[in-house]
């Protein structure tokens, strides 16, 4: 087996373990409460040591939010790859709509969203992660050929796009998850569309 294939296999195994550990942890957080569930509890339930847990996640909060850095890179690359003549708001709408499910993958369960909303540490980490992701996406918008956007415009558009996703997520939660989240995203982007 070549070194590349072994490395790929290791990475897939690592992702699978991360996903399993995250699912287990989130289940415990929802059942017992976030503050009441210690890293040791999650590690023990997974048959791991506390030290092994931290090989997969840098902190307890990070278990809830998945692979945000990878997702940020993916979204930024997709933004850069859109046609040069496409308006920035259209770029954001298309790219974020296509990836909305992935963006909210760890938070598709209303119980998980309620957990995040009711836990200050998770809300704080969510905002920190979103800010970092928006910064990367704003930079990607500015890097597009012929974009001609200054930092202010890119930040504003990216912030509005994030607000659209947030509003769609909150409405989805209010409706108990019984509405098409993609439709809500489309409505939010239409409501915030810049006037030419």
PDB file of N, CA and C in Angstrom, residues 11 14-15 18 56 65-78 99 102 129 133 136:
ATOM      1  N   UNK A  11      -6.714   9.310   7.590  1.00  0.00           N
ATOM      2  CA  UNK A  11      -7.552  10.506   7.679  1.00  0.00           C
ATOM      3  C   UNK A  11      -9.028  10.131   7.700  1.00  0.00           C
ATOM      4  N   UNK A  14      -9.745   8.758  11.115  1.00  0.00           N
ATOM      5  CA  UNK A  14      -9.791   9.865  12.077  1.00  0.00           C
ATOM      6  C   UNK A  14     -11.124  10.603  11.993  1.00  0.00           C
ATOM      7  N   UNK A  15     -11.576  10.886  10.766  1.00  0.00           N
ATOM      8  CA  UNK A  15     -12.866  11.572  10.588  1.00  0.00           C
ATOM      9  C   UNK A  15     -14.009  10.732  11.143  1.00  0.00           C
ATOM     10  N   UNK A  18     -13.911  10.933  14.899  1.00  0.00           N
ATOM     11  CA  UNK A  18     -14.382  12.272  15.304  1.00  0.00           C
ATOM     12  C   UNK A  18     -15.898  12.364  15.224  1.00  0.00           C
ATOM     13  N   UNK A  56      -8.629  14.379  19.292  1.00  0.00           N
ATOM     14  CA  UNK A  56      -9.651  14.567  18.265  1.00  0.00           C
ATOM     15  C   UNK A  56     -10.299  15.949  18.309  1.00  0.00           C
ATOM     16  N   UNK A  65     -19.391  21.584  17.177  1.00  0.00           N
ATOM     17  CA  UNK A  65     -19.389  22.353  15.939  1.00  0.00           C
ATOM     18  C   UNK A  65     -18.692  21.691  14.760  1.00  0.00           C
ATOM     19  N   UNK A  66     -18.221  20.486  14.910  1.00  0.00           N
ATOM     20  CA  UNK A  66     -17.669  19.758  13.771  1.00  0.00           C
ATOM     21  C   UNK A  66     -16.404  20.375  13.201  1.00  0.00           C
ATOM     22  N   UNK A  67     -16.208  20.139  11.921  1.00  0.00           N
ATOM     23  CA  UNK A  67     -14.988  20.553  11.229  1.00  0.00           C
ATOM     24  C   UNK A  67     -15.159  21.923  10.580  1.00  0.00           C
ATOM     25  N   UNK A  68     -15.298  22.958  11.406  1.00  0.00           N
ATOM     26  CA  UNK A  68     -15.577  24.299  10.894  1.00  0.00           C
ATOM     27  C   UNK A  68     -14.432  24.823  10.034  1.00  0.00           C
ATOM     28  N   UNK A  69     -13.190  24.549  10.415  1.00  0.00           N
ATOM     29  CA  UNK A  69     -12.062  25.051   9.628  1.00  0.00           C
ATOM     30  C   UNK A  69     -12.080  24.465   8.220  1.00  0.00           C
ATOM     31  N   UNK A  70     -12.307  23.168   8.113  1.00  0.00           N
ATOM     32  CA  UNK A  70     -12.383  22.534   6.799  1.00  0.00           C
ATOM     33  C   UNK A  70     -13.526  23.116   5.992  1.00  0.00           C
ATOM     34  N   UNK A  71     -14.652  23.320   6.646  1.00  0.00           N
ATOM     35  CA  UNK A  71     -15.816  23.884   5.972  1.00  0.00           C
ATOM     36  C   UNK A  71     -15.525  25.307   5.507  1.00  0.00           C
ATOM     37  N   UNK A  72     -14.864  26.096   6.327  1.00  0.00           N
ATOM     38  CA  UNK A  72     -14.519  27.471   5.951  1.00  0.00           C
ATOM     39  C   UNK A  72     -13.632  27.467   4.712  1.00  0.00           C
ATOM     40  N   UNK A  73     -12.659  26.560   4.662  1.00  0.00           N
ATOM     41  CA  UNK A  73     -11.786  26.456   3.486  1.00  0.00           C
ATOM     42  C   UNK A  73     -12.590  26.061   2.244  1.00  0.00           C
ATOM     43  N   UNK A  74     -13.514  25.128   2.422  1.00  0.00           N
ATOM     44  CA  UNK A  74     -14.351  24.660   1.315  1.00  0.00           C
ATOM     45  C   UNK A  74     -15.228  25.794   0.783  1.00  0.00           C
ATOM     46  N   UNK A  75     -15.862  26.540   1.678  1.00  0.00           N
ATOM     47  CA  UNK A  75     -16.728  27.646   1.262  1.00  0.00           C
ATOM     48  C   UNK A  75     -15.904  28.735   0.578  1.00  0.00           C
ATOM     49  N   UNK A  76     -14.754  29.080   1.160  1.00  0.00           N
ATOM     50  CA  UNK A  76     -13.900  30.110   0.565  1.00  0.00           C
ATOM     51  C   UNK A  76     -13.447  29.692  -0.836  1.00  0.00           C
ATOM     52  N   UNK A  77     -13.076  28.436  -1.013  1.00  0.00           N
ATOM     53  CA  UNK A  77     -12.661  27.946  -2.337  1.00  0.00           C
ATOM     54  C   UNK A  77     -13.822  28.013  -3.328  1.00  0.00           C
ATOM     55  N   UNK A  78     -15.017  27.674  -2.880  1.00  0.00           N
ATOM     56  CA  UNK A  78     -16.194  27.731  -3.754  1.00  0.00           C
ATOM     57  C   UNK A  78     -16.513  29.173  -4.147  1.00  0.00           C
ATOM     58  N   UNK A  99     -24.295  24.753   0.453  1.00  0.00           N
ATOM     59  CA  UNK A  99     -23.611  24.134   1.589  1.00  0.00           C
ATOM     60  C   UNK A  99     -24.350  24.307   2.905  1.00  0.00           C
ATOM     61  N   UNK A 102     -24.484  21.238   5.116  1.00  0.00           N
ATOM     62  CA  UNK A 102     -23.194  20.918   5.722  1.00  0.00           C
ATOM     63  C   UNK A 102     -22.862  21.915   6.838  1.00  0.00           C
ATOM     64  N   UNK A 129     -16.484  30.993  16.190  1.00  0.00           N
ATOM     65  CA  UNK A 129     -16.284  30.198  14.983  1.00  0.00           C
ATOM     66  C   UNK A 129     -16.884  30.890  13.765  1.00  0.00           C
ATOM     67  N   UNK A 133     -15.004  32.212  10.355  1.00  0.00           N
ATOM     68  CA  UNK A 133     -15.442  31.716   9.058  1.00  0.00           C
ATOM     69  C   UNK A 133     -15.840  32.879   8.150  1.00  0.00           C
ATOM     70  N   UNK A 136     -12.833  34.576   6.641  1.00  0.00           N
ATOM     71  CA  UNK A 136     -12.233  33.839   5.529  1.00  0.00           C
ATOM     72  C   UNK A 136     -13.057  33.972   4.254  1.00  0.00           C
TER      73      UNK A 136
END
